[in-house]
């Protein structure tokens, strides 16, 4: 078992070193996302510091420098805070931390004050407590770790809610949401949940092994997703940042469909609807894979939020579904044309305004309740029967 612990600690330590290096790179990276990448860097710094403290304790190295013991513990309560701020920043170009964000650091302050008596102990006193803790941790320490765990779970839930909100927003802004979602963050939360569940089960048998295992697994997960975060492309490219908050409000505030809820008169809404349909049918704007609500609004000479109002509250669809409906209908026309029998389904999808095979298949099945292959096969059978 000692050999296993040593291997786990070595892997975790390598991750700590990598995290500190990666954090420095992110912190000094010159990019349009500089504020967001710095929050991500702080996340890696905080995580690395906490993991380093855990390694020092698990290996017994901390007994040689007892004055460094427990210094990492308050930081463990706010590991997720920089990640939350990163997600808020990258999903909202106009986001600025507000006073209420400081409440997220409250667990750090509580634990720091709680540990002050320990910090002021002489080295001999700290060493004695550390030695005793290897036989069984004090109740106060367990309470601190429980507060830390609950605080991080709360922040992770808040982060997840921000992501869900963001996914609703981009449906109102883009026709193609590829590279606009934060899929890697969803995968991170699922991974974190699995690791936490595994840790709880293992702690019923061996707390030390559970701690070492979770540290190692979290280290691996954090840096895989940290790399993916670094590669996250700009989300709101081609969109006026001032238009996002108003459009976002339409996406996140439940509204009943209807003219009275849209702020548009029935005649005005009908006029705008005809204009949009003319643009979509006449100019075939949907064939542009990068079409966004800003471009459509510019064509109509309206602010984006009014276009979103019409689609969301009067017609009853999101911008993405509205555009993709035209694209799938265009695909159907191409797929049922005998002149296109030599073309692949993917080629026809690209000719219809889609730029991703996976997105096309998912959207087509969502709107038509059958796959593109099934549709084309049925169309060919009907043609043969005639």
mmCIF file of C-alpha atoms in Angstrom:
data_model
loop_
_atom_site.group_PDB
_atom_site.id
_atom_site.type_symbol
_atom_site.label_atom_id
_atom_site.label_comp_id
_atom_site.label_asym_id
_atom_site.label_seq_id
_atom_site.Cartn_x
_atom_site.Cartn_y
_atom_site.Cartn_z
ATOM 1 C CA UNK A 1 0.000 0.000 0.000
ATOM 2 C CA UNK A 2 2.914 2.353 0.748
ATOM 3 C CA UNK A 3 4.195 1.891 -2.809
ATOM 4 C CA UNK A 4 0.728 2.764 -4.165
ATOM 5 C CA UNK A 5 0.567 5.922 -2.028
ATOM 6 C CA UNK A 6 4.020 6.936 -3.228
ATOM 7 C CA UNK A 7 3.025 6.505 -6.873
ATOM 8 C CA UNK A 8 -0.139 8.552 -6.318
ATOM 9 C CA UNK A 9 1.781 11.308 -4.544
ATOM 10 C CA UNK A 10 4.396 11.415 -7.316
ATOM 11 C CA UNK A 11 1.684 11.779 -9.974
ATOM 12 C CA UNK A 12 -0.057 14.469 -7.933
ATOM 13 C CA UNK A 13 3.224 16.328 -7.327
ATOM 14 C CA UNK A 14 3.984 16.270 -11.057
ATOM 15 C CA UNK A 15 0.540 17.755 -11.617
ATOM 16 C CA UNK A 16 1.218 20.463 -9.032
ATOM 17 C CA UNK A 17 4.427 21.493 -10.803
ATOM 18 C CA UNK A 18 2.670 21.443 -14.164
ATOM 19 C CA UNK A 19 -0.228 23.445 -12.739
ATOM 20 C CA UNK A 20 2.035 26.180 -11.388
ATOM 21 C CA UNK A 21 3.878 26.403 -14.706
ATOM 22 C CA UNK A 22 0.652 26.343 -16.718
ATOM 23 C CA UNK A 23 -0.827 28.972 -14.398
ATOM 24 C CA UNK A 24 2.129 31.296 -14.981
ATOM 25 C CA UNK A 25 1.754 30.878 -18.739
ATOM 26 C CA UNK A 26 -1.961 31.676 -18.582
ATOM 27 C CA UNK A 27 -1.477 34.631 -16.247
ATOM 28 C CA UNK A 28 0.967 36.301 -18.644
ATOM 29 C CA UNK A 29 -0.804 35.267 -21.844
ATOM 30 C CA UNK A 30 -1.708 38.219 -24.074
ATOM 31 C CA UNK A 31 -5.166 37.586 -25.462
ATOM 32 C CA UNK A 32 -8.586 39.197 -25.759
ATOM 33 C CA UNK A 33 -9.574 36.842 -22.970
ATOM 34 C CA UNK A 34 -6.843 38.106 -20.653
ATOM 35 C CA UNK A 35 -9.156 38.725 -17.698
ATOM 36 C CA UNK A 36 -10.741 35.295 -18.122
ATOM 37 C CA UNK A 37 -7.408 33.495 -18.530
ATOM 38 C CA UNK A 38 -6.105 35.173 -15.383
ATOM 39 C CA UNK A 39 -9.062 33.836 -13.418
ATOM 40 C CA UNK A 40 -8.256 30.405 -14.853
ATOM 41 C CA UNK A 41 -4.621 30.886 -13.814
ATOM 42 C CA UNK A 42 -5.741 31.724 -10.259
ATOM 43 C CA UNK A 43 -7.836 28.561 -10.287
ATOM 44 C CA UNK A 44 -4.749 26.505 -11.185
ATOM 45 C CA UNK A 45 -2.620 28.305 -8.572
ATOM 46 C CA UNK A 46 -5.207 27.695 -5.849
ATOM 47 C CA UNK A 47 -5.680 24.081 -6.837
ATOM 48 C CA UNK A 48 -1.916 23.453 -6.996
ATOM 49 C CA UNK A 49 -1.354 25.064 -3.593
ATOM 50 C CA UNK A 50 -4.074 22.927 -2.027
ATOM 51 C CA UNK A 51 -2.768 19.739 -3.610
ATOM 52 C CA UNK A 52 0.797 20.579 -2.531
ATOM 53 C CA UNK A 53 -0.408 20.957 1.051
ATOM 54 C CA UNK A 54 -2.161 17.606 0.842
ATOM 55 C CA UNK A 55 0.985 15.896 -0.460
ATOM 56 C CA UNK A 56 3.102 17.439 2.286
ATOM 57 C CA UNK A 57 0.691 16.111 4.907
ATOM 58 C CA UNK A 58 0.161 12.662 3.367
ATOM 59 C CA UNK A 59 3.899 12.024 3.006
ATOM 60 C CA UNK A 60 4.719 13.316 6.486
ATOM 61 C CA UNK A 61 7.089 15.907 5.015
ATOM 62 C CA UNK A 62 5.156 18.649 6.798
ATOM 63 C CA UNK A 63 6.499 17.372 10.147
ATOM 64 C CA UNK A 64 9.880 18.827 9.174
ATOM 65 C CA UNK A 65 8.387 22.311 8.670
ATOM 66 C CA UNK A 66 5.302 22.402 10.936
ATOM 67 C CA UNK A 67 4.908 26.175 10.562
ATOM 68 C CA UNK A 68 3.821 25.570 6.941
ATOM 69 C CA UNK A 69 1.147 23.106 7.998
ATOM 70 C CA UNK A 70 -2.522 23.945 7.398
ATOM 71 C CA UNK A 71 -1.637 27.125 5.480
ATOM 72 C CA UNK A 72 -3.243 25.645 2.383
ATOM 73 C CA UNK A 73 -6.501 24.712 4.096
ATOM 74 C CA UNK A 74 -8.345 28.084 3.771
ATOM 75 C CA UNK A 75 -7.522 28.140 0.060
ATOM 76 C CA UNK A 76 -9.126 24.717 -0.310
ATOM 77 C CA UNK A 77 -12.492 26.310 0.493
ATOM 78 C CA UNK A 78 -12.322 28.641 -2.511
ATOM 79 C CA UNK A 79 -10.777 26.424 -5.199
ATOM 80 C CA UNK A 80 -13.873 26.761 -7.362
ATOM 81 C CA UNK A 81 -14.311 30.538 -7.045
ATOM 82 C CA UNK A 82 -11.775 31.532 -9.744
ATOM 83 C CA UNK A 83 -13.343 28.901 -12.032
ATOM 84 C CA UNK A 84 -16.777 30.466 -11.508
ATOM 85 C CA UNK A 85 -15.387 33.932 -12.263
ATOM 86 C CA UNK A 86 -13.662 32.534 -15.361
ATOM 87 C CA UNK A 87 -16.933 31.084 -16.651
ATOM 88 C CA UNK A 88 -18.824 34.307 -15.911
ATOM 89 C CA UNK A 89 -16.183 36.341 -17.731
ATOM 90 C CA UNK A 90 -15.845 34.158 -20.817
ATOM 91 C CA UNK A 91 -19.626 33.902 -21.273
ATOM 92 C CA UNK A 92 -20.240 37.626 -20.808
ATOM 93 C CA UNK A 93 -17.763 40.048 -22.429
ATOM 94 C CA UNK A 94 -19.176 42.914 -20.326
ATOM 95 C CA UNK A 95 -18.951 41.087 -16.986
ATOM 96 C CA UNK A 96 -17.210 42.813 -14.106
ATOM 97 C CA UNK A 97 -16.871 41.324 -10.599
ATOM 98 C CA UNK A 98 -19.334 42.953 -8.221
ATOM 99 C CA UNK A 99 -19.383 43.429 -4.454
ATOM 100 C CA UNK A 100 -21.556 40.335 -3.922
ATOM 101 C CA UNK A 101 -18.818 38.227 -5.520
ATOM 102 C CA UNK A 102 -16.770 38.896 -2.396
ATOM 103 C CA UNK A 103 -19.200 36.726 -0.443
ATOM 104 C CA UNK A 104 -17.764 33.770 -2.334
ATOM 105 C CA UNK A 105 -14.590 34.213 -0.299
ATOM 106 C CA UNK A 106 -16.466 34.101 3.023
ATOM 107 C CA UNK A 107 -15.575 30.420 3.678
ATOM 108 C CA UNK A 108 -11.903 31.362 3.271
ATOM 109 C CA UNK A 109 -12.254 34.029 5.970
ATOM 110 C CA UNK A 110 -14.192 31.755 8.328
ATOM 111 C CA UNK A 111 -11.641 28.949 8.098
ATOM 112 C CA UNK A 112 -8.710 31.356 8.370
ATOM 113 C CA UNK A 113 -10.091 32.830 11.602
ATOM 114 C CA UNK A 114 -10.897 29.341 12.900
ATOM 115 C CA UNK A 115 -7.295 28.244 12.355
ATOM 116 C CA UNK A 116 -5.632 31.344 13.823
ATOM 117 C CA UNK A 117 -5.078 29.691 17.242
ATOM 118 C CA UNK A 118 -3.312 26.821 15.471
ATOM 119 C CA UNK A 119 -1.167 29.160 13.378
ATOM 120 C CA UNK A 120 0.128 30.896 16.515
ATOM 121 C CA UNK A 121 1.166 27.640 18.190
ATOM 122 C CA UNK A 122 4.908 26.979 18.552
ATOM 123 C CA UNK A 123 6.477 24.429 16.215
ATOM 124 C CA UNK A 124 6.445 21.729 18.907
ATOM 125 C CA UNK A 125 2.718 22.218 19.524
ATOM 126 C CA UNK A 126 1.892 22.012 15.812
ATOM 127 C CA UNK A 127 4.022 18.913 15.390
ATOM 128 C CA UNK A 128 2.285 17.205 18.306
ATOM 129 C CA UNK A 129 -1.150 17.928 16.816
ATOM 130 C CA UNK A 130 -0.019 16.723 13.397
ATOM 131 C CA UNK A 131 1.289 13.458 14.842
ATOM 132 C CA UNK A 132 -1.991 12.926 16.694
ATOM 133 C CA UNK A 133 -3.974 13.669 13.513
ATOM 134 C CA UNK A 134 -2.407 10.675 11.756
ATOM 135 C CA UNK A 135 -4.139 8.497 14.347
ATOM 136 C CA UNK A 136 -7.408 10.375 14.017
ATOM 137 C CA UNK A 137 -8.115 13.919 12.870
ATOM 138 C CA UNK A 138 -9.574 16.384 15.406
ATOM 139 C CA UNK A 139 -13.303 17.061 15.139
ATOM 140 C CA UNK A 140 -12.553 20.733 14.420
ATOM 141 C CA UNK A 141 -10.440 19.782 11.409
ATOM 142 C CA UNK A 142 -13.181 17.511 10.087
ATOM 143 C CA UNK A 143 -15.664 20.384 10.451
ATOM 144 C CA UNK A 144 -13.319 22.668 8.505
ATOM 145 C CA UNK A 145 -12.965 20.144 5.711
ATOM 146 C CA UNK A 146 -16.770 19.732 5.629
ATOM 147 C CA UNK A 147 -17.226 23.511 5.270
ATOM 148 C CA UNK A 148 -14.647 23.521 2.496
ATOM 149 C CA UNK A 149 -16.373 20.682 0.642
ATOM 150 C CA UNK A 150 -19.823 22.277 0.921
ATOM 151 C CA UNK A 151 -18.475 25.654 -0.232
ATOM 152 C CA UNK A 152 -16.910 24.105 -3.322
ATOM 153 C CA UNK A 153 -20.029 22.105 -4.149
ATOM 154 C CA UNK A 154 -22.096 25.312 -3.896
ATOM 155 C CA UNK A 155 -19.713 27.156 -6.230
ATOM 156 C CA UNK A 156 -19.736 24.266 -8.708
ATOM 157 C CA UNK A 157 -23.543 24.335 -8.757
ATOM 158 C CA UNK A 158 -23.458 28.103 -9.356
ATOM 159 C CA UNK A 159 -20.970 27.577 -12.188
ATOM 160 C CA UNK A 160 -23.178 24.928 -13.743
ATOM 161 C CA UNK A 161 -26.187 27.266 -13.636
ATOM 162 C CA UNK A 162 -24.157 29.967 -15.399
ATOM 163 C CA UNK A 163 -23.319 27.457 -18.135
ATOM 164 C CA UNK A 164 -26.973 26.459 -18.567
ATOM 165 C CA UNK A 165 -27.887 30.142 -18.847
ATOM 166 C CA UNK A 166 -25.131 30.641 -21.405
ATOM 167 C CA UNK A 167 -26.380 27.735 -23.517
ATOM 168 C CA UNK A 168 -29.836 29.307 -23.657
ATOM 169 C CA UNK A 169 -28.328 32.649 -24.653
ATOM 170 C CA UNK A 170 -26.302 31.363 -27.598
ATOM 171 C CA UNK A 171 -29.443 29.726 -28.971
ATOM 172 C CA UNK A 172 -30.806 33.277 -29.271
ATOM 173 C CA UNK A 173 -27.628 34.696 -30.809
ATOM 174 C CA UNK A 174 -26.170 32.111 -33.214
ATOM 175 C CA UNK A 175 -27.538 29.783 -35.851
ATOM 176 C CA UNK A 176 -24.494 27.516 -35.457
ATOM 177 C CA UNK A 177 -23.534 27.016 -31.819
ATOM 178 C CA UNK A 178 -20.474 24.880 -32.536
ATOM 179 C CA UNK A 179 -17.448 26.216 -30.589
ATOM 180 C CA UNK A 180 -19.788 28.611 -28.778
ATOM 181 C CA UNK A 181 -20.753 26.206 -26.033
ATOM 182 C CA UNK A 182 -18.621 25.341 -23.022
ATOM 183 C CA UNK A 183 -18.965 21.594 -23.444
ATOM 184 C CA UNK A 184 -15.649 20.988 -21.696
ATOM 185 C CA UNK A 185 -17.012 22.598 -18.512
ATOM 186 C CA UNK A 186 -20.001 20.267 -18.516
ATOM 187 C CA UNK A 187 -17.636 17.329 -18.926
ATOM 188 C CA UNK A 188 -15.498 18.714 -16.100
ATOM 189 C CA UNK A 189 -18.475 18.853 -13.735
ATOM 190 C CA UNK A 190 -19.519 15.318 -14.640
ATOM 191 C CA UNK A 191 -15.948 14.121 -14.027
ATOM 192 C CA UNK A 192 -15.825 15.966 -10.704
ATOM 193 C CA UNK A 193 -19.113 14.371 -9.631
ATOM 194 C CA UNK A 194 -17.820 10.876 -10.472
ATOM 195 C CA UNK A 195 -14.585 11.485 -8.562
ATOM 196 C CA UNK A 196 -16.439 12.868 -5.540
ATOM 197 C CA UNK A 197 -18.776 9.877 -5.551
ATOM 198 C CA UNK A 198 -15.836 7.480 -5.790
ATOM 199 C CA UNK A 199 -14.086 9.334 -2.984
ATOM 200 C CA UNK A 200 -17.132 9.040 -0.713
ATOM 201 C CA UNK A 201 -17.394 5.290 -1.352
ATOM 202 C CA UNK A 202 -13.667 4.744 -0.785
ATOM 203 C CA UNK A 203 -13.711 6.828 2.401
ATOM 204 C CA UNK A 204 -16.051 4.242 3.923
ATOM 205 C CA UNK A 205 -13.159 1.781 3.683
ATOM 206 C CA UNK A 206 -9.980 3.862 3.848
ATOM 207 C CA UNK A 207 -10.030 7.665 4.241
ATOM 208 C CA UNK A 208 -6.316 8.076 3.508
ATOM 209 C CA UNK A 209 -6.564 6.080 0.287
ATOM 210 C CA UNK A 210 -9.694 8.004 -0.708
ATOM 211 C CA UNK A 211 -7.909 11.321 -0.161
ATOM 212 C CA UNK A 212 -4.823 10.289 -2.138
ATOM 213 C CA UNK A 213 -6.924 8.843 -4.961
ATOM 214 C CA UNK A 214 -9.172 11.891 -5.280
ATOM 215 C CA UNK A 215 -6.157 14.234 -5.246
ATOM 216 C CA UNK A 216 -4.507 12.283 -8.055
ATOM 217 C CA UNK A 217 -7.670 11.999 -10.171
ATOM 218 C CA UNK A 218 -8.605 15.648 -9.692
ATOM 219 C CA UNK A 219 -5.076 16.637 -10.667
ATOM 220 C CA UNK A 220 -5.342 14.708 -13.932
ATOM 221 C CA UNK A 221 -8.832 16.034 -14.686
ATOM 222 C CA UNK A 222 -7.990 19.653 -13.870
ATOM 223 C CA UNK A 223 -5.068 19.851 -16.242
ATOM 224 C CA UNK A 224 -6.794 18.057 -19.113
ATOM 225 C CA UNK A 225 -9.652 20.540 -18.944
ATOM 226 C CA UNK A 226 -7.294 23.443 -18.264
ATOM 227 C CA UNK A 227 -5.690 22.739 -21.630
ATOM 228 C CA UNK A 228 -9.097 22.601 -23.286
ATOM 229 C CA UNK A 229 -10.027 25.917 -21.677
ATOM 230 C CA UNK A 230 -6.915 27.486 -23.160
ATOM 231 C CA UNK A 231 -8.104 26.395 -26.619
ATOM 232 C CA UNK A 232 -11.619 27.803 -26.107
ATOM 233 C CA UNK A 233 -12.305 30.093 -29.083
ATOM 234 C CA UNK A 234 -13.965 33.470 -28.730
ATOM 235 C CA UNK A 235 -17.652 32.962 -28.063
ATOM 236 C CA UNK A 236 -19.317 36.221 -29.016
ATOM 237 C CA UNK A 237 -17.382 37.039 -32.185
ATOM 238 C CA UNK A 238 -19.266 39.273 -34.611
ATOM 239 C CA UNK A 239 -21.781 40.356 -31.985
ATOM 240 C CA UNK A 240 -22.086 43.834 -30.510
ATOM 241 C CA UNK A 241 -21.346 43.273 -26.780
ATOM 242 C CA UNK A 242 -24.001 45.842 -25.855
ATOM 243 C CA UNK A 243 -26.674 43.695 -27.495
ATOM 244 C CA UNK A 244 -25.895 40.577 -25.485
ATOM 245 C CA UNK A 245 -27.443 41.561 -22.104
ATOM 246 C CA UNK A 246 -30.796 42.487 -23.712
ATOM 247 C CA UNK A 247 -30.864 39.367 -25.865
ATOM 248 C CA UNK A 248 -29.782 37.282 -22.868
ATOM 249 C CA UNK A 249 -32.699 38.593 -20.846
ATOM 250 C CA UNK A 250 -35.091 37.192 -23.438
ATOM 251 C CA UNK A 251 -33.407 33.815 -23.213
ATOM 252 C CA UNK A 252 -33.407 33.446 -19.437
ATOM 253 C CA UNK A 253 -36.670 35.114 -18.387
ATOM 254 C CA UNK A 254 -39.666 32.861 -19.081
ATOM 255 C CA UNK A 255 -42.258 34.642 -21.225
ATOM 256 C CA UNK A 256 -45.592 33.657 -22.694
ATOM 257 C CA UNK A 257 -45.826 33.774 -26.444
ATOM 258 C CA UNK A 258 -47.916 36.569 -27.888
ATOM 259 C CA UNK A 259 -47.860 40.086 -29.215
ATOM 260 C CA UNK A 260 -48.682 41.665 -25.857
ATOM 261 C CA UNK A 261 -45.573 40.053 -24.336
ATOM 262 C CA UNK A 262 -43.277 41.013 -27.191
ATOM 263 C CA UNK A 263 -43.690 44.761 -26.908
ATOM 264 C CA UNK A 264 -44.738 44.775 -30.581
ATOM 265 C CA UNK A 265 -48.162 45.564 -31.979
ATOM 266 C CA UNK A 266 -49.835 42.806 -33.968
ATOM 267 C CA UNK A 267 -49.450 44.760 -37.196
ATOM 268 C CA UNK A 268 -45.791 45.596 -36.516
ATOM 269 C CA UNK A 269 -45.006 41.991 -35.609
ATOM 270 C CA UNK A 270 -46.720 40.750 -38.774
ATOM 271 C CA UNK A 271 -44.754 43.240 -40.867
ATOM 272 C CA UNK A 272 -41.431 42.196 -39.313
ATOM 273 C CA UNK A 273 -42.297 38.541 -39.721
ATOM 274 C CA UNK A 274 -42.872 39.043 -43.445
ATOM 275 C CA UNK A 275 -39.575 40.927 -43.739
ATOM 276 C CA UNK A 276 -37.670 38.127 -42.033
ATOM 277 C CA UNK A 277 -39.329 35.453 -44.167
ATOM 278 C CA UNK A 278 -38.529 37.463 -47.301
ATOM 279 C CA UNK A 279 -34.872 37.695 -46.298
ATOM 280 C CA UNK A 280 -34.670 34.016 -45.473
ATOM 281 C CA UNK A 281 -36.468 32.842 -48.622
ATOM 282 C CA UNK A 282 -35.328 35.511 -51.050
ATOM 283 C CA UNK A 283 -31.723 36.095 -50.027
ATOM 284 C CA UNK A 284 -31.331 32.645 -48.426
ATOM 285 C CA UNK A 285 -29.395 34.074 -45.490
ATOM 286 C CA UNK A 286 -29.508 30.667 -43.831
ATOM 287 C CA UNK A 287 -26.921 29.372 -46.319
ATOM 288 C CA UNK A 288 -24.323 31.415 -44.431
ATOM 289 C CA UNK A 289 -22.968 28.963 -41.810
ATOM 290 C CA UNK A 290 -21.833 31.860 -39.609
ATOM 291 C CA UNK A 291 -25.159 33.707 -39.649
ATOM 292 C CA UNK A 292 -25.898 35.358 -36.310
ATOM 293 C CA UNK A 293 -28.675 37.522 -34.952
ATOM 294 C CA UNK A 294 -26.573 40.665 -35.328
ATOM 295 C CA UNK A 295 -26.343 40.137 -39.093
ATOM 296 C CA UNK A 296 -30.066 39.499 -39.425
ATOM 297 C CA UNK A 297 -30.830 42.552 -37.284
ATOM 298 C CA UNK A 298 -28.553 44.694 -39.445
ATOM 299 C CA UNK A 299 -30.461 43.565 -42.539
ATOM 300 C CA UNK A 300 -33.735 44.570 -40.867
ATOM 301 C CA UNK A 301 -32.203 47.739 -39.400
ATOM 302 C CA UNK A 302 -33.380 46.723 -35.956
ATOM 303 C CA UNK A 303 -31.598 46.088 -32.653
ATOM 304 C CA UNK A 304 -30.918 42.363 -32.102
ATOM 305 C CA UNK A 305 -33.124 42.155 -29.033
ATOM 306 C CA UNK A 306 -36.215 43.166 -31.066
ATOM 307 C CA UNK A 307 -35.522 40.424 -33.592
ATOM 308 C CA UNK A 308 -35.130 37.985 -30.715
ATOM 309 C CA UNK A 309 -38.411 39.248 -29.243
ATOM 310 C CA UNK A 310 -40.237 38.491 -32.470
ATOM 311 C CA UNK A 311 -38.749 35.011 -32.811
ATOM 312 C CA UNK A 312 -38.912 34.063 -29.152
ATOM 313 C CA UNK A 313 -42.250 35.488 -28.071
ATOM 314 C CA UNK A 314 -44.334 35.745 -31.236
ATOM 315 C CA UNK A 315 -43.136 32.930 -33.497
ATOM 316 C CA UNK A 316 -42.143 30.846 -30.477
ATOM 317 C CA UNK A 317 -38.689 29.603 -31.517
ATOM 318 C CA UNK A 318 -35.088 30.427 -30.730
ATOM 319 C CA UNK A 319 -32.930 32.075 -33.373
ATOM 320 C CA UNK A 320 -30.937 28.860 -33.841
ATOM 321 C CA UNK A 321 -34.043 26.707 -34.352
ATOM 322 C CA UNK A 322 -35.567 29.293 -36.693
ATOM 323 C CA UNK A 323 -32.546 29.339 -39.012
ATOM 324 C CA UNK A 324 -31.884 25.614 -38.821
ATOM 325 C CA UNK A 325 -35.479 24.894 -39.831
ATOM 326 C CA UNK A 326 -34.781 26.668 -43.131
ATOM 327 C CA UNK A 327 -31.517 24.767 -43.503
ATOM 328 C CA UNK A 328 -33.117 21.371 -42.984
ATOM 329 C CA UNK A 329 -35.900 22.207 -45.456
ATOM 330 C CA UNK A 330 -33.259 23.247 -47.991
ATOM 331 C CA UNK A 331 -31.472 19.941 -47.397
ATOM 332 C CA UNK A 332 -34.718 18.051 -48.014
ATOM 333 C CA UNK A 333 -35.168 19.790 -51.350
ATOM 334 C CA UNK A 334 -31.623 18.923 -52.382
ATOM 335 C CA UNK A 335 -31.863 15.343 -51.106
ATOM 336 C CA UNK A 336 -35.064 14.639 -53.051
ATOM 337 C CA UNK A 337 -33.702 16.079 -56.289
ATOM 338 C CA UNK A 338 -32.533 13.202 -58.563
ATOM 339 C CA UNK A 339 -29.822 15.482 -59.948
ATOM 340 C CA UNK A 340 -28.113 15.290 -56.549
ATOM 341 C CA UNK A 341 -28.129 11.505 -56.179
ATOM 342 C CA UNK A 342 -24.368 11.404 -56.739
ATOM 343 C CA UNK A 343 -23.719 13.772 -53.813
ATOM 344 C CA UNK A 344 -23.196 12.564 -50.264
ATOM 345 C CA UNK A 345 -25.438 13.571 -47.391
ATOM 346 C CA UNK A 346 -22.601 15.588 -45.864
ATOM 347 C CA UNK A 347 -22.044 17.498 -49.109
ATOM 348 C CA UNK A 348 -25.744 18.372 -49.239
ATOM 349 C CA UNK A 349 -25.622 19.437 -45.592
ATOM 350 C CA UNK A 350 -22.750 21.812 -46.310
ATOM 351 C CA UNK A 351 -24.672 23.176 -49.303
ATOM 352 C CA UNK A 352 -27.593 23.840 -46.948
ATOM 353 C CA UNK A 353 -25.679 26.066 -44.545
ATOM 354 C CA UNK A 354 -24.408 23.540 -42.011
ATOM 355 C CA UNK A 355 -20.681 23.340 -41.294
ATOM 356 C CA UNK A 356 -20.557 20.399 -38.913
ATOM 357 C CA UNK A 357 -21.616 16.801 -39.508
ATOM 358 C CA UNK A 358 -22.407 16.182 -35.840
ATOM 359 C CA UNK A 359 -24.445 19.383 -35.518
ATOM 360 C CA UNK A 360 -26.335 18.656 -38.742
ATOM 361 C CA UNK A 361 -27.279 15.127 -37.682
ATOM 362 C CA UNK A 362 -28.409 16.273 -34.230
ATOM 363 C CA UNK A 363 -30.436 19.224 -35.544
ATOM 364 C CA UNK A 364 -32.062 17.258 -38.372
ATOM 365 C CA UNK A 365 -33.148 14.482 -36.028
ATOM 366 C CA UNK A 366 -34.423 17.012 -33.486
ATOM 367 C CA UNK A 367 -36.577 18.826 -36.047
ATOM 368 C CA UNK A 368 -37.672 15.833 -38.145
ATOM 369 C CA UNK A 369 -37.580 12.885 -35.734
ATOM 370 C CA UNK A 370 -35.517 10.848 -38.159
ATOM 371 C CA UNK A 371 -31.914 10.825 -39.283
ATOM 372 C CA UNK A 372 -30.831 12.371 -42.612
ATOM 373 C CA UNK A 373 -29.992 8.874 -43.893
ATOM 374 C CA UNK A 374 -33.472 7.602 -43.035
ATOM 375 C CA UNK A 375 -35.062 10.616 -44.725
ATOM 376 C CA UNK A 376 -33.053 10.152 -47.915
ATOM 377 C CA UNK A 377 -33.671 6.408 -47.989
ATOM 378 C CA UNK A 378 -37.427 6.920 -47.574
ATOM 379 C CA UNK A 379 -37.381 9.609 -50.263
ATOM 380 C CA UNK A 380 -35.610 7.260 -52.696
ATOM 381 C CA UNK A 381 -38.078 4.454 -51.952
ATOM 382 C CA UNK A 382 -41.033 6.779 -52.571
ATOM 383 C CA UNK A 383 -39.484 7.923 -55.851
ATOM 384 C CA UNK A 384 -38.935 4.299 -56.963
ATOM 385 C CA UNK A 385 -42.502 3.377 -56.058
ATOM 386 C CA UNK A 386 -43.794 6.143 -58.273
#
